[in-house]
C-alpha cells in the first residue's frame, strides 16, 4: 500500500511521540533526571552511587538484541527515514574536543545533560527551566562562535 505524504508525515509524528514518551518515562522512572543521583554516580572517589550503572546496563541488554536483529538488517529507520545517526566524518577535530570538554564540565557541575533536561521539563522544576534556557543560549552562542571562527 502506498502512503500519501500526509500519511507518511503522520506516521513519523506518531512514531516520534511514542518513542519520546518511552524515553521520557524511562528517564523519570530510572531517576536519570535527578541531578543529585547523576552527580553521585559521577563521584567515583566520594559518595559513589552505582545504581545508574544498572540503568545503563539494562538499556544495553534491551538495545543490543534489538540492534542486531531488528535495526541493523533494515535499510531505513522505523519512521521511513534513512539512517543518519553515524557521521561519515571520522576525524577528531579541535571543535569536537572543545565541545566534548565543555559538555563534560557542564554535566559534571550540575549532573544534567540535554536528554534528561527535556524529559524533566514537565516536572515544574525552576532549575531545569534555567538549565534548558541556558542550553539553548549556549547552542546559539556556539553556532555563532564556530561560524565566525571557521573551526
Coordinates of C-alpha atoms in Angstrom, one line a residue:
X1 CA 0.0 0.0 0.0
X2 CA 1.4 3.4 -1.0
X3 CA 1.4 6.0 1.7
X4 CA 0.5 9.6 1.0
X5 CA 2.8 12.4 2.0
X6 CA 0.4 13.4 4.8
X7 CA 0.0 9.8 6.0
X8 CA 3.8 9.4 6.0
X9 CA 4.2 12.6 8.0
X10 CA 1.6 11.5 10.5
X11 CA 3.3 8.1 10.8
X12 CA 6.6 9.9 11.6
X13 CA 4.8 12.1 14.2
X14 CA 3.2 9.1 15.9
X15 CA 6.5 7.2 16.0
X16 CA 8.2 10.3 17.4
X17 CA 5.6 10.7 20.1
X18 CA 5.7 7.1 21.1
X19 CA 9.5 6.9 21.3
X20 CA 9.7 10.3 23.0
X21 CA 7.1 9.2 25.7
X22 CA 9.0 5.9 26.2
X23 CA 12.3 7.8 26.5
X24 CA 10.9 10.4 29.0
X25 CA 9.1 7.7 31.0
X26 CA 12.3 5.7 31.3
X27 CA 14.4 8.7 32.3
X28 CA 11.9 9.6 35.0
X29 CA 11.3 6.1 36.4
X30 CA 15.1 5.3 36.5
X31 CA 15.7 8.7 38.1
X32 CA 18.3 9.7 35.5
X33 CA 16.6 13.1 35.6
X34 CA 17.6 13.6 39.2
X35 CA 20.8 15.8 39.1
X36 CA 21.9 14.6 42.6
X37 CA 21.7 11.0 41.5
X38 CA 23.8 11.7 38.4
X39 CA 26.4 13.7 40.4
X40 CA 26.7 10.8 43.0
X41 CA 27.1 8.4 40.0
X42 CA 30.0 10.6 38.7
X43 CA 31.6 10.9 42.2
X44 CA 33.8 7.8 42.0
X45 CA 36.1 9.0 44.8
X46 CA 33.4 10.1 47.2
X47 CA 29.8 9.1 47.8
X48 CA 29.5 6.9 44.7
X49 CA 26.0 5.7 43.7
X50 CA 26.3 2.8 41.3
X51 CA 22.6 2.5 40.6
X52 CA 22.7 4.4 37.3
X53 CA 25.2 1.7 36.0
X54 CA 22.3 -0.8 36.3
X55 CA 20.1 1.6 34.2
X56 CA 22.8 1.8 31.5
X57 CA 23.3 -2.0 31.7
X58 CA 19.6 -2.6 31.4
X59 CA 19.3 -0.3 28.4
X60 CA 22.1 -2.1 26.7
X61 CA 20.5 -5.5 27.4
X62 CA 17.4 -4.3 25.6
X63 CA 19.2 -2.4 22.9
X64 CA 21.9 -4.9 21.7
X65 CA 19.5 -7.7 20.6
X66 CA 17.1 -5.1 19.0
X67 CA 20.0 -3.5 17.2
X68 CA 21.4 -6.8 15.8
X69 CA 18.1 -8.5 14.9
X70 CA 15.8 -5.6 14.0
X71 CA 17.6 -2.3 13.4
X72 CA 20.9 -3.4 11.7
X73 CA 19.2 -5.5 8.9
X74 CA 16.9 -2.6 7.9
X75 CA 17.9 -0.1 5.3
X76 CA 15.9 2.7 6.9
X77 CA 14.5 3.7 10.3
X78 CA 11.1 2.6 11.5
X79 CA 9.7 6.0 10.5
X80 CA 10.9 5.6 7.0
X81 CA 13.9 8.0 7.2
X82 CA 17.4 7.0 6.1
X83 CA 19.8 6.2 8.9
X84 CA 21.9 9.4 9.5
X85 CA 22.9 8.8 13.1
X86 CA 26.5 7.9 12.3
X87 CA 28.5 10.7 10.8
X88 CA 30.7 9.9 7.9
X89 CA 33.3 12.2 9.3
X90 CA 35.8 10.1 11.3
X91 CA 38.3 12.9 12.2
X92 CA 38.8 14.0 15.8
X93 CA 38.8 17.8 15.3
X94 CA 39.6 20.7 17.6
X95 CA 35.9 21.6 17.5
X96 CA 34.9 18.0 18.7
X97 CA 37.5 18.1 21.6
X98 CA 36.5 21.6 22.7
X99 CA 32.8 20.8 22.6
X100 CA 33.3 17.5 24.5
X101 CA 35.3 19.2 27.3
X102 CA 32.7 21.9 27.7
X103 CA 29.9 19.4 27.7
X104 CA 31.7 17.3 30.3
X105 CA 32.4 20.2 32.6
X106 CA 28.8 21.3 32.5
X107 CA 27.5 17.8 33.0
X108 CA 29.9 17.2 35.9
X109 CA 29.0 20.5 37.6
X110 CA 25.2 20.1 37.7
X111 CA 24.5 16.5 36.8
X112 CA 22.1 17.4 34.0
X113 CA 22.5 16.6 30.3
X114 CA 20.2 17.6 27.4
X115 CA 18.1 14.3 27.3
X116 CA 17.2 14.3 30.9
X117 CA 16.6 18.1 30.8
X118 CA 14.0 17.7 28.1
X119 CA 12.5 14.7 29.9
X120 CA 12.2 16.9 33.1
X121 CA 10.5 19.9 31.6
X122 CA 7.0 18.9 32.8
X123 CA 8.1 18.4 36.4
X124 CA 7.9 22.1 37.1
X125 CA 11.4 22.4 38.5
X126 CA 12.7 26.0 38.0
X127 CA 16.3 24.8 37.9
X128 CA 15.5 22.7 34.8
X129 CA 13.9 25.7 33.1
X130 CA 17.1 27.8 33.8
X131 CA 19.2 24.9 32.6
X132 CA 17.2 24.4 29.4
X133 CA 17.2 28.2 28.6
X134 CA 21.0 28.3 29.2
X135 CA 21.4 25.2 27.0
X136 CA 19.6 27.0 24.2
X137 CA 21.7 30.1 24.6
X138 CA 24.9 28.1 24.7
X139 CA 23.8 26.3 21.5
X140 CA 23.1 29.6 19.7
X141 CA 26.4 31.1 21.0
X142 CA 28.5 28.1 19.9
X143 CA 26.9 28.3 16.4
X144 CA 27.8 31.9 16.2
X145 CA 31.3 31.4 17.5
X146 CA 32.2 28.4 15.3
X147 CA 30.6 30.0 12.2
X148 CA 32.7 33.2 12.7
X149 CA 35.9 31.3 13.7
X150 CA 35.6 28.8 10.9
X151 CA 36.7 25.9 13.1

